[in-house]
Amino acid sequence: MRPGGLGTLEPTGVINVIDGQAGSIQRADVAAFCLGAVTDANFPYLKKTPCISSVGGTGWVKEKKAGFDGVKTAD
């Protein structure tokens, strides 16, 4: 994946897959996206290089679950 400018603040919980150049994103949100790639059997971006950002775009959203930040595909 290709994250935008990396921040060091608290995670925003917003992770968007976008077309084109990515905006900023917190490092913790990038880590959550990577965990989704490993833990979600239906992860839609395997073998792809999506741009991810906390601003703009649609497609992938963190979903809070007990003990772990899971992921879901945006509707």
mmCIF file of C-alpha atoms in Angstrom:
data_model
loop_
_atom_site.group_PDB
_atom_site.id
_atom_site.type_symbol
_atom_site.label_atom_id
_atom_site.label_comp_id
_atom_site.label_asym_id
_atom_site.label_seq_id
_atom_site.Cartn_x
_atom_site.Cartn_y
_atom_site.Cartn_z
ATOM 1 C CA MET A 1 0.000 0.000 0.000
ATOM 2 C CA ARG A 2 0.998 3.591 -0.444
ATOM 3 C CA PRO A 3 0.157 5.750 2.563
ATOM 4 C CA GLY A 4 0.074 9.523 2.410
ATOM 5 C CA GLY A 5 2.129 11.695 4.764
ATOM 6 C CA LEU A 6 2.587 9.806 8.031
ATOM 7 C CA GLY A 7 1.526 11.396 11.304
ATOM 8 C CA THR A 8 2.450 10.435 14.865
ATOM 9 C CA LEU A 9 -0.753 11.469 16.650
ATOM 10 C CA GLU A 10 -3.483 9.170 17.978
ATOM 11 C CA PRO A 11 -5.205 7.023 15.315
ATOM 12 C CA THR A 12 -8.212 8.636 13.683
ATOM 13 C CA GLY A 13 -10.021 5.404 12.871
ATOM 14 C CA VAL A 14 -10.501 6.702 9.334
ATOM 15 C CA ILE A 15 -8.734 4.809 6.564
ATOM 16 C CA ASN A 16 -9.780 5.504 3.002
ATOM 17 C CA VAL A 17 -8.594 3.811 -0.159
ATOM 18 C CA ILE A 18 -8.353 6.487 -2.804
ATOM 19 C CA ASP A 19 -7.547 6.872 -6.478
ATOM 20 C CA GLY A 20 -4.562 9.108 -7.062
ATOM 21 C CA GLN A 21 -2.370 10.831 -4.532
ATOM 22 C CA ALA A 22 -3.035 10.128 -0.853
ATOM 23 C CA GLY A 23 -3.377 12.776 1.849
ATOM 24 C CA SER A 24 -2.155 12.370 5.421
ATOM 25 C CA ILE A 25 -2.722 9.348 7.664
ATOM 26 C CA GLN A 26 -1.581 8.378 11.168
ATOM 27 C CA ARG A 27 0.951 5.553 11.522
ATOM 28 C CA ALA A 28 -1.434 3.624 13.798
ATOM 29 C CA ASP A 29 -4.098 3.705 11.059
ATOM 30 C CA VAL A 30 -1.570 2.351 8.530
ATOM 31 C CA ALA A 31 -0.812 -0.468 10.975
ATOM 32 C CA ALA A 32 -4.545 -1.259 11.276
ATOM 33 C CA PHE A 33 -4.798 -1.451 7.477
ATOM 34 C CA CYS A 34 -1.850 -3.874 7.396
ATOM 35 C CA LEU A 35 -3.440 -6.013 10.129
ATOM 36 C CA GLY A 36 -6.614 -6.154 8.063
ATOM 37 C CA ALA A 37 -4.615 -7.528 5.146
ATOM 38 C CA VAL A 38 -3.302 -10.320 7.362
ATOM 39 C CA THR A 39 -6.428 -11.173 9.354
ATOM 40 C CA ASP A 40 -9.308 -10.691 6.895
ATOM 41 C CA ALA A 41 -9.730 -13.658 4.528
ATOM 42 C CA ASN A 42 -11.759 -11.479 2.142
ATOM 43 C CA PHE A 43 -9.462 -8.442 2.213
ATOM 44 C CA PRO A 44 -10.160 -6.724 -1.127
ATOM 45 C CA TYR A 45 -6.717 -5.172 -1.650
ATOM 46 C CA LEU A 46 -4.426 -8.224 -1.585
ATOM 47 C CA LYS A 47 -1.830 -8.156 -4.363
ATOM 48 C CA LYS A 48 -2.703 -4.501 -5.023
ATOM 49 C CA THR A 49 -1.020 -1.232 -4.058
ATOM 50 C CA PRO A 50 -3.822 1.092 -2.971
ATOM 51 C CA CYS A 51 -3.213 4.644 -1.787
ATOM 52 C CA ILE A 52 -4.550 5.083 1.733
ATOM 53 C CA SER A 53 -5.397 8.314 3.515
ATOM 54 C CA SER A 54 -7.464 9.640 6.409
ATOM 55 C CA VAL A 55 -8.969 12.257 4.106
ATOM 56 C CA GLY A 56 -10.987 11.729 0.914
ATOM 57 C CA GLY A 57 -11.772 8.470 -0.842
ATOM 58 C CA THR A 58 -13.974 5.563 0.131
ATOM 59 C CA GLY A 59 -13.847 1.822 0.352
ATOM 60 C CA TRP A 60 -12.283 0.581 3.574
ATOM 61 C CA VAL A 61 -13.292 1.481 7.117
ATOM 62 C CA LYS A 62 -12.014 0.378 10.522
ATOM 63 C CA GLU A 63 -14.664 -1.222 12.679
ATOM 64 C CA LYS A 64 -14.096 -1.243 16.447
ATOM 65 C CA LYS A 65 -14.505 -4.674 18.005
ATOM 66 C CA ALA A 66 -13.744 -5.890 21.493
ATOM 67 C CA GLY A 67 -9.988 -6.299 21.884
ATOM 68 C CA PHE A 68 -9.164 -5.538 18.247
ATOM 69 C CA ASP A 69 -9.839 -2.938 15.574
ATOM 70 C CA GLY A 70 -11.439 -5.058 12.872
ATOM 71 C CA VAL A 71 -12.179 -3.884 9.357
ATOM 72 C CA LYS A 72 -15.128 -3.846 7.040
ATOM 73 C CA THR A 73 -15.704 -2.828 3.451
ATOM 74 C CA ALA A 74 -17.645 0.416 3.212
ATOM 75 C CA ASP A 75 -21.173 0.105 1.859
#
